[in-house]
Amino acid sequence: MWGGRFAEGPDAIMEAINASIGFDQRLAAQDIAGSRAHAAMLAATGILTDKDAEAIKEGLLTVLSEIEDGTFRFSTALEDIHMNVEARLTELVGEPAKRLHTARSRNDQVATDFRLWVRDQYDAAGAALEALMKALLSQAEAGADWVMPGFTHLQTAQPVTWGHHMLAYVEMFSRDLSRLRDARARMNECPLGAAALAGTSFGIDREMTAEALGFARPCANSLDAVSDRDFALEFLSVASISAMHLSRLAEELVIWSSAQFRFVRLSDRWTTGSSIMPQKKNPDAAELLRAKIGRIFGAQVALMTVMKGLPLAYSKDMQEDKEQVFDAADNWMLSLAAMAGMVGDMEANGDALRAAAASGFSTATDLADWLVRALGLPFREAHHVTGALVAKAEAKGCDLPDLSLAEMQAEHGEITDEVFSVLGVDNSVASRTSYGGTAPTRVREQVAAWQERLA
Ligand code: ARG
C-alpha cells in the first residue's frame, strides 16, 4: 500500500506487533458500510464517476458476502481490516477500487468503524437491560408483600418487602439505560472525511456520509474526529457502572442462595454441582458475573492509560483501543443475559424471608416510633428505651414481641398493650407508605408505573 517509499518489507516481528487484523476483523461490516457511504458520496460530488462507484459498491457486497460465509482470507501482511477489504476489492474490481481512498484515510475509517460498532453495542445492551428490568419487575410483582429483612452493614435493619428490594435494582438498571442513551447520543457524530487529520481539498459532502451511516452529524473538527477515543472510554464507563450494579446483585444472590440464608433457590440452569460433594449447588454464574467486572474496569483503566499522553492527532497507540472494548462489551453482554436468566428463574423462599425478617430485632425502630407517637416521647429518649428493651430481649434470648407487657413497662411505665401491634413485620412494612417507601401499596404503584414505562 505504501511500497513507493520503501525499499524493504517489514521484519516478521514488526508485522506481528503492527497487525490488528487478528481482532479488528470484527469491524468488517462497519468498514464496508463506511466505504459504501464514502463511494456513494464521491460519486454524488462528481469526484468519482457513477460507473466506478457502482463497481465499488458491487465489489464491496461481494467482499462482505465472502467475509460472512467464511471464505475471505485475512492477511496479516495487510495489517488491518481496512487494507484487507481494500486489497480484496482491488482484486475483484481493479482500477475503480484504487480510487476509493480519495479524500479519506485509515484514521477516518477506524474512527468511523469503531463508532458504528460501539453504537450497535449500546443498542444491544439497551435491549438486554430492558429484559433484565422486566425479569426484576416480575419478581417485584409476585413478591410485592413478601416480607424480608432489610440490611445496613449486612446487619438486620428493618423489614422490607421483596418487591421493594427488586425495584431498587430496577431503578439502578434504568439509570444505566439512561446513561447509555446519553452516551450514545453524544458519540453519534461521523469522523469520515477528516482525511487523516486536516480535512481535504476535494469537494466532499460530509453531511451525506454522516446521514448514510445513521450519524446525527459529521464531527466538527477534523483533528478531534480522528484523535479522540472518549466515545470508547465513555462506553467502558457506562459498562463499568452497569457491571458494578450486576456485581452487587450477583453478590446478593451468592449470599441469599447459601444454606445459611436460604432466601432464594437458583435454578439448575444457572448453577453447577461439585465433583466431590454431592449436596452442592454452586451459584457459579453469579460468581463469574461478580468477577467479570474486573475485566471491564481493567479495560477502562487500560484505555485511559493508552490515551492520556498522546499528542494530536492519530498515533498507532490507539490501535490498542479495540481489544479492550471488544472484551468488555462481550463480557458485559454475557453478564446482562446471565443475570436476566438467573433472576427470571429464581424462586424466593417466602418462609425463610419472613423468619429472617422477624429476627434480629428488626422492628425496634417501629417500637421507638410508637413511643414517640403514642406517648409523646422525644425520639432520642424513645431510642434509649427501645435500646434497653432490645438488650433485655437479647439477654433472654427472645425477640421483641416475646417480651411481656410487664417487662416492657419496667423500662417505661406508660407502655400499653397497643405496642404489640407495631412489632409484627407485616404491620411494619405496611406502615412505610411514604413516597418511595417499602409498603406493599407503594411497591404495587411502582411496579405498575415501571410496567407502563417498559411496555
Ligand atoms: N489499524 C489501525 C488502528 O486500528 C488503523 C489506522 C491506522 N492508521 C495509520 N495511519 N497507521 O488504529
Coordinates of C-alpha atoms and ligand atoms in Angstrom, one line a residue:
M1 CA 0.0 0.0 0.0
W2 CA 2.9 2.4 0.5
G3 CA 5.6 0.5 -1.4
G4 CA 6.6 3.6 -3.3
R5 CA 8.6 5.0 -0.3
F6 CA 10.0 1.7 1.0
A7 CA 12.9 -0.5 -0.4
E8 CA 12.4 -3.3 2.1
G9 CA 9.5 -5.2 3.6
P10 CA 8.8 -5.2 7.4
D11 CA 10.6 -7.6 9.8
A12 CA 8.4 -10.6 10.7
I13 CA 8.2 -9.3 14.3
M14 CA 7.3 -5.8 13.1
E15 CA 4.4 -7.4 11.2
A16 CA 3.3 -9.3 14.3
I17 CA 3.3 -6.2 16.5
N18 CA 1.8 -4.0 13.9
A19 CA -1.1 -6.1 12.6
S20 CA -4.6 -5.6 14.1
I21 CA -6.4 -7.9 11.6
G22 CA -6.5 -10.6 14.3
F23 CA -9.1 -8.6 16.2
D24 CA -10.3 -5.7 14.0
Q25 CA -11.9 -8.1 11.6
R26 CA -14.8 -7.7 13.9
L27 CA -15.2 -4.3 12.2
A28 CA -15.7 -5.8 8.7
A29 CA -19.4 -5.0 8.3
Q30 CA -18.9 -1.4 9.6
D31 CA -15.8 -0.9 7.4
I32 CA -17.7 -2.0 4.3
A33 CA -20.7 0.2 5.2
G34 CA -18.3 3.1 5.6
S35 CA -16.7 2.5 2.3
R36 CA -20.1 2.2 0.6
A37 CA -21.2 5.6 2.0
H38 CA -17.9 7.2 1.0
A39 CA -18.0 5.9 -2.5
A40 CA -21.6 7.0 -3.0
M41 CA -20.7 10.4 -1.7
L42 CA -17.6 10.6 -4.0
A43 CA -19.9 9.9 -7.0
A44 CA -22.6 12.4 -5.8
T45 CA -20.0 15.1 -5.6
G46 CA -18.5 14.2 -9.0
I47 CA -15.2 13.1 -7.6
L48 CA -15.8 9.5 -8.8
T49 CA -17.8 8.5 -11.9
D50 CA -21.1 6.7 -11.3
K51 CA -19.7 3.8 -13.1
D52 CA -16.7 3.5 -10.8
A53 CA -18.9 3.9 -7.7
E54 CA -21.2 1.2 -9.0
A55 CA -18.3 -1.2 -9.5
I56 CA -17.0 -0.4 -6.0
K57 CA -20.4 -1.0 -4.5
E58 CA -20.8 -4.4 -6.2
G59 CA -17.3 -5.3 -5.2
L60 CA -17.9 -4.4 -1.6
L61 CA -21.0 -6.5 -1.5
T62 CA -19.0 -9.5 -2.7
V63 CA -16.3 -8.9 -0.1
L64 CA -19.0 -8.7 2.6
S65 CA -20.5 -12.0 1.5
E66 CA -17.1 -13.6 1.4
I67 CA -16.5 -12.5 5.0
E68 CA -19.9 -13.6 6.1
D69 CA -19.6 -17.0 4.6
G70 CA -16.1 -17.5 5.9
T71 CA -14.3 -17.8 2.5
F72 CA -12.5 -14.4 2.9
R73 CA -8.7 -14.9 3.5
F74 CA -7.5 -12.4 6.0
S75 CA -3.8 -11.4 5.6
T76 CA -1.5 -10.3 8.4
A77 CA 0.7 -8.6 5.9
L78 CA -2.2 -6.3 5.0
E79 CA -2.2 -5.2 8.6
D80 CA -5.8 -4.3 9.3
I81 CA -9.4 -4.7 8.2
H82 CA -9.3 -1.6 6.1
M83 CA -6.5 -2.7 3.9
N84 CA -7.7 -6.3 3.8
V85 CA -11.0 -5.1 2.4
E86 CA -9.5 -2.7 0.0
A87 CA -6.9 -5.2 -1.3
R88 CA -9.6 -7.8 -2.0
L89 CA -11.8 -5.1 -3.6
T90 CA -8.9 -4.3 -5.9
E91 CA -8.6 -7.9 -6.8
L92 CA -12.3 -8.1 -7.6
V93 CA -12.9 -4.8 -9.5
G94 CA -9.4 -3.4 -10.3
E95 CA -9.0 0.2 -11.2
P96 CA -12.1 1.8 -9.6
A97 CA -11.1 0.2 -6.2
K98 CA -7.9 2.2 -6.3
R99 CA -9.9 5.4 -6.5
L100 CA -11.9 4.7 -3.4
H101 CA -9.3 6.0 -1.0
T102 CA -9.6 9.5 -2.4
A103 CA -10.2 12.1 0.4
R104 CA -10.1 9.7 3.3
S105 CA -7.6 7.9 5.5
R106 CA -7.5 4.8 7.6
N107 CA -7.6 7.1 10.5
D108 CA -11.0 8.2 9.4
Q109 CA -12.0 4.6 8.7
V110 CA -11.0 3.2 12.0
A111 CA -12.7 6.0 14.0
T112 CA -15.9 5.6 11.9
D113 CA -16.0 1.8 12.1
F114 CA -15.3 1.8 15.8
R115 CA -18.0 4.3 16.5
L116 CA -20.5 2.3 14.4
W117 CA -19.6 -0.8 16.4
V118 CA -19.9 0.8 19.8
R119 CA -23.2 2.3 18.7
D120 CA -24.5 -1.2 17.9
Q121 CA -23.3 -2.4 21.3
Y122 CA -25.2 0.3 23.0
D123 CA -28.4 -0.8 21.2
A124 CA -27.8 -4.4 22.2
A125 CA -27.0 -3.5 25.8
G126 CA -30.1 -1.3 26.0
A127 CA -32.3 -4.2 24.9
A128 CA -30.6 -6.5 27.4
L129 CA -31.0 -4.0 30.2
E130 CA -34.7 -3.8 29.4
A131 CA -35.1 -7.6 29.5
L132 CA -33.3 -7.7 32.9
M133 CA -35.6 -4.9 34.2
K134 CA -38.6 -6.9 33.1
A135 CA -37.4 -10.0 34.9
L136 CA -36.9 -8.0 38.1
L137 CA -40.4 -6.5 37.7
S138 CA -42.0 -9.9 37.5
Q139 CA -40.2 -10.8 40.8
A140 CA -41.4 -7.5 42.3
E141 CA -44.9 -8.0 41.2
A142 CA -45.1 -11.5 42.6
G143 CA -43.5 -10.5 45.9
A144 CA -44.9 -7.0 46.5
D145 CA -45.9 -8.1 50.0
W146 CA -43.3 -10.8 50.9
V147 CA -41.5 -9.6 53.9
M148 CA -37.7 -9.9 54.2
P149 CA -35.0 -8.3 56.3
G150 CA -33.6 -5.0 55.0
F151 CA -30.0 -4.7 55.9
T152 CA -27.4 -2.0 56.6
H153 CA -23.9 -3.1 57.2
L154 CA -25.3 -6.6 56.4
Q155 CA -26.9 -6.4 59.9
T156 CA -30.7 -6.7 60.2
A157 CA -32.1 -3.1 60.0
Q158 CA -35.8 -3.1 59.3
P159 CA -38.3 -5.3 57.5
V160 CA -38.7 -4.5 53.8
T161 CA -40.6 -6.2 51.0
W162 CA -39.1 -8.5 48.4
G163 CA -40.8 -6.3 45.7
H164 CA -39.2 -3.2 47.1
H165 CA -35.7 -4.8 47.0
M166 CA -36.2 -5.9 43.4
L167 CA -37.4 -2.5 42.4
A168 CA -34.2 -0.9 43.9
Y169 CA -32.3 -2.8 41.2
V170 CA -34.8 -1.7 38.5
E171 CA -34.0 1.9 39.4
M172 CA -30.3 1.2 39.1
F173 CA -30.5 -0.5 35.8
S174 CA -32.8 2.2 34.5
R175 CA -30.1 4.7 35.2
D176 CA -27.6 2.5 33.4
L177 CA -30.1 2.6 30.4
S178 CA -30.4 6.4 30.6
R179 CA -26.6 6.8 30.9
L180 CA -26.3 4.6 27.8
R181 CA -28.7 6.7 25.8
D182 CA -27.0 9.9 26.8
A183 CA -23.6 8.5 25.8
R184 CA -25.0 7.1 22.5
A185 CA -26.4 10.5 21.5
R186 CA -23.1 12.2 22.3
M187 CA -20.9 9.9 20.3
N188 CA -23.2 9.7 17.2
E189 CA -21.1 12.0 15.0
C190 CA -19.2 10.9 11.9
P191 CA -15.4 11.2 11.6
L192 CA -15.4 10.3 7.8
G193 CA -13.8 13.0 5.7
A194 CA -11.3 14.1 8.3
A195 CA -8.9 12.8 5.7
A196 CA -6.2 11.7 8.2
L197 CA -6.2 15.0 10.2
A198 CA -6.6 18.3 8.3
G199 CA -9.7 17.9 6.1
T200 CA -9.3 17.8 2.3
S201 CA -9.2 20.0 -0.7
F202 CA -11.7 17.7 -2.5
G203 CA -15.3 19.0 -2.5
I204 CA -16.7 16.2 -0.3
D205 CA -20.1 16.2 1.3
R206 CA -19.6 15.1 4.9
E207 CA -23.3 15.6 5.8
M208 CA -24.1 13.0 3.2
T209 CA -21.8 10.3 4.5
A210 CA -22.9 11.1 8.1
E211 CA -26.5 10.7 7.2
A212 CA -26.0 7.5 5.2
L213 CA -24.4 5.9 8.2
G214 CA -27.1 7.0 10.7
F215 CA -25.0 9.6 12.4
A216 CA -26.6 12.8 13.6
R217 CA -23.9 15.0 12.0
P218 CA -20.3 15.0 11.0
C219 CA -17.6 15.6 13.6
A220 CA -17.0 19.4 13.6
N221 CA -13.2 19.3 13.9
S222 CA -11.1 17.0 11.7
L223 CA -8.3 16.7 14.2
D224 CA -10.7 15.8 17.0
A225 CA -12.5 13.4 14.7
V226 CA -9.5 11.1 14.3
S227 CA -7.7 11.5 17.5
D228 CA -10.1 11.1 20.4
R229 CA -11.5 7.9 21.8
D230 CA -13.6 9.4 24.5
F231 CA -16.6 7.6 22.9
A232 CA -14.9 4.3 23.7
L233 CA -14.0 5.4 27.2
E234 CA -17.5 6.5 27.9
F235 CA -18.8 3.2 26.7
L236 CA -16.4 1.4 29.1
S237 CA -17.5 3.8 31.8
V238 CA -21.2 3.1 31.2
A239 CA -20.4 -0.6 31.0
S240 CA -18.4 -0.5 34.2
I241 CA -21.1 1.2 36.2
S242 CA -23.7 -1.2 34.9
A243 CA -21.4 -4.2 35.6
M244 CA -20.9 -2.8 39.2
H245 CA -24.7 -3.0 39.6
L246 CA -24.7 -6.5 38.2
S247 CA -22.0 -7.5 40.5
R248 CA -23.8 -6.2 43.6
L249 CA -26.9 -8.2 42.7
A250 CA -24.7 -11.2 41.9
E251 CA -23.2 -10.9 45.4
E252 CA -26.6 -10.9 47.0
L253 CA -27.6 -14.0 45.0
V254 CA -24.5 -15.8 46.2
I255 CA -25.3 -14.9 49.8
W256 CA -29.0 -15.5 49.5
S257 CA -28.7 -18.9 47.9
S258 CA -26.4 -20.2 50.7
A259 CA -27.7 -22.8 53.2
Q260 CA -27.4 -20.2 56.0
F261 CA -29.7 -17.7 54.3
R262 CA -31.9 -19.8 52.0
F263 CA -33.6 -16.7 50.7
V264 CA -33.6 -17.9 47.1
R265 CA -33.3 -21.1 45.2
L266 CA -31.4 -20.6 41.9
S267 CA -32.5 -22.9 39.1
D268 CA -30.4 -25.8 37.9
R269 CA -29.9 -23.9 34.7
W270 CA -27.7 -21.3 36.4
T271 CA -25.8 -23.4 38.9
T272 CA -23.3 -26.2 38.9
G273 CA -22.6 -29.2 41.1
S274 CA -19.4 -30.4 42.8
S275 CA -17.3 -33.3 41.7
I276 CA -16.8 -34.5 45.3
M277 CA -19.6 -33.0 47.5
P278 CA -22.9 -34.5 46.2
Q279 CA -25.1 -32.0 48.0
K280 CA -23.5 -28.9 46.4
K281 CA -25.3 -26.5 44.1
N282 CA -23.0 -23.7 43.4
P283 CA -24.0 -20.2 42.1
D284 CA -21.2 -20.1 39.5
A285 CA -23.0 -17.8 37.1
A286 CA -23.4 -15.2 39.8
E287 CA -19.8 -15.6 40.9
L288 CA -18.5 -15.3 37.4
L289 CA -20.6 -12.2 36.8
R290 CA -19.2 -10.7 40.0
A291 CA -15.7 -11.5 38.8
K292 CA -16.1 -10.3 35.2
I293 CA -16.4 -6.7 36.3
G294 CA -12.7 -6.8 36.9
R295 CA -12.0 -7.1 33.2
I296 CA -14.4 -4.3 32.4
F297 CA -12.9 -1.9 35.0
G298 CA -9.5 -3.0 33.8
A299 CA -10.3 -2.2 30.2
Q300 CA -11.2 1.3 31.2
V301 CA -8.0 1.9 33.1
A302 CA -6.0 0.4 30.2
L303 CA -7.5 2.6 27.6
M304 CA -7.4 5.7 29.8
T305 CA -3.7 5.0 30.1
V306 CA -3.2 4.5 26.4
M307 CA -4.8 7.8 25.6
K308 CA -3.6 10.1 28.4
G309 CA -0.2 11.1 26.9
L310 CA -1.0 11.2 23.1
P311 CA -0.3 14.3 21.2
L312 CA -2.8 15.1 18.5
A313 CA -3.7 13.7 16.1
Y314 CA -3.7 9.9 15.4
S315 CA -0.9 7.7 17.0
K316 CA -0.6 4.0 16.5
D317 CA -1.0 3.5 20.3
M318 CA -4.7 4.0 19.5
Q319 CA -4.9 0.6 17.8
E320 CA -4.8 -0.8 21.4
D321 CA -8.3 0.5 22.0
K322 CA -10.3 -2.2 20.3
E323 CA -9.4 -5.4 22.1
Q324 CA -10.2 -3.7 25.5
V325 CA -13.6 -2.6 24.2
F326 CA -14.4 -5.8 22.5
D327 CA -13.6 -7.9 25.6
A328 CA -15.5 -5.5 27.9
A329 CA -18.5 -5.4 25.6
D330 CA -18.6 -9.2 25.2
N331 CA -18.5 -9.7 29.0
W332 CA -21.0 -7.0 29.7
M333 CA -23.5 -8.6 27.3
L334 CA -22.9 -12.1 28.6
S335 CA -23.4 -10.8 32.2
L336 CA -26.6 -9.0 31.4
A337 CA -28.0 -12.1 29.7
A338 CA -26.9 -14.4 32.5
M339 CA -28.4 -12.1 35.2
A340 CA -31.8 -11.8 33.3
G341 CA -31.8 -15.6 33.1
M342 CA -31.0 -16.1 36.8
V343 CA -33.5 -13.5 38.0
G344 CA -36.2 -14.9 35.7
D345 CA -35.7 -18.4 37.1
M346 CA -35.0 -17.8 40.8
E347 CA -37.6 -18.7 43.4
A348 CA -37.8 -16.7 46.6
N349 CA -38.3 -18.7 49.8
G350 CA -41.1 -16.8 51.4
D351 CA -40.9 -18.7 54.8
A352 CA -37.2 -18.1 55.1
L353 CA -37.5 -14.5 54.2
R354 CA -40.3 -13.9 56.7
A355 CA -38.4 -15.8 59.5
A356 CA -35.3 -13.7 58.8
A357 CA -37.3 -10.5 58.7
A358 CA -38.7 -11.2 62.2
S359 CA -35.4 -12.0 63.7
G360 CA -32.6 -9.6 64.8
F361 CA -35.0 -7.1 66.5
S362 CA -36.0 -5.7 63.1
T363 CA -39.0 -3.8 64.4
A364 CA -37.1 -1.9 67.1
T365 CA -37.5 1.3 65.0
D366 CA -41.3 0.7 64.9
L367 CA -41.2 0.4 68.7
A368 CA -39.3 3.7 69.1
D369 CA -41.6 5.4 66.6
W370 CA -44.6 4.1 68.6
L371 CA -43.2 5.6 71.8
V372 CA -42.9 8.9 70.0
R373 CA -46.4 8.8 68.5
A374 CA -48.4 7.2 71.4
L375 CA -46.6 8.5 74.5
G376 CA -45.1 11.8 73.1
L377 CA -41.5 10.8 74.0
P378 CA -38.7 12.7 72.2
F379 CA -37.2 10.4 69.6
R380 CA -33.8 10.3 71.3
E381 CA -35.5 9.1 74.6
A382 CA -37.6 6.6 72.7
H383 CA -34.4 5.3 71.1
H384 CA -32.9 4.8 74.5
V385 CA -35.9 3.0 76.0
T386 CA -36.1 0.7 72.9
G387 CA -32.4 0.0 73.1
A388 CA -32.8 -1.1 76.7
L389 CA -35.7 -3.4 75.6
V390 CA -33.6 -4.9 72.9
A391 CA -30.8 -5.6 75.4
K392 CA -33.4 -7.2 77.7
A393 CA -34.7 -9.4 74.9
E394 CA -31.2 -10.3 73.8
A395 CA -30.3 -11.4 77.4
K396 CA -33.4 -13.5 77.5
G397 CA -32.7 -15.0 74.1
C398 CA -36.1 -13.9 72.6
D399 CA -37.4 -11.4 70.1
L400 CA -39.0 -8.1 70.9
P401 CA -42.7 -9.3 70.6
D402 CA -41.9 -12.1 73.0
L403 CA -41.3 -9.7 75.9
S404 CA -44.2 -9.4 78.4
L405 CA -46.0 -6.1 78.9
A406 CA -44.6 -6.1 82.5
E407 CA -41.1 -6.4 81.1
M408 CA -41.8 -3.5 78.8
Q409 CA -43.2 -1.4 81.5
A410 CA -40.2 -1.9 83.6
E411 CA -38.4 0.3 81.1
H412 CA -41.2 2.8 80.7
G413 CA -44.3 2.7 82.9
E414 CA -46.7 4.2 80.3
I415 CA -46.2 1.5 77.6
T416 CA -49.6 -0.3 76.9
D417 CA -50.7 -3.5 75.1
E418 CA -51.1 -1.5 71.9
V419 CA -47.3 -1.6 71.4
F420 CA -47.5 -5.3 70.3
S421 CA -49.5 -4.2 67.2
V422 CA -46.4 -2.4 65.8
L423 CA -43.9 -5.2 66.5
G424 CA -45.2 -7.5 63.7
V425 CA -43.2 -7.4 60.4
D426 CA -46.4 -7.1 58.3
N427 CA -47.6 -4.0 60.1
S428 CA -44.1 -2.6 60.0
V429 CA -43.8 -2.8 56.2
A430 CA -47.5 -1.8 55.7
S431 CA -46.8 1.4 57.7
R432 CA -43.9 2.6 55.4
T433 CA -46.2 4.4 53.0
S434 CA -44.0 7.5 52.5
Y435 CA -43.2 8.1 48.8
G436 CA -40.5 5.6 47.7
G437 CA -41.2 3.5 50.9
T438 CA -41.4 -0.3 51.2
A439 CA -45.2 -0.6 51.9
P440 CA -46.8 -3.2 49.5
T441 CA -49.2 -0.5 48.3
R442 CA -46.3 1.7 47.3
V443 CA -44.5 -1.2 45.7
R444 CA -47.6 -2.1 43.6
E445 CA -47.8 1.5 42.4
Q446 CA -44.1 1.5 41.3
V447 CA -44.5 -1.9 39.6
A448 CA -47.4 -0.6 37.6
A449 CA -45.6 2.6 36.7
W450 CA -42.5 0.6 35.5
Q451 CA -44.6 -1.8 33.6
E452 CA -46.1 1.1 31.7
R453 CA -42.7 2.7 31.0
L454 CA -41.3 -0.6 29.7
A455 CA -44.3 -1.6 27.7
Ligands
ARG1 N1 -5.2 -0.4 12.4 C1 -5.3 0.9 12.7 C2 -6.0 1.1 14.1 O1 -6.6 0.2 14.5 C3 -6.0 1.7 11.7 C4 -5.5 3.1 11.5 C5 -4.1 3.1 11.0 N2 -3.7 4.4 10.6 C6 -2.4 4.6 10.4 N3 -2.1 5.7 9.9 N4 -1.5 3.7 10.6 O2 -5.9 2.1 14.7

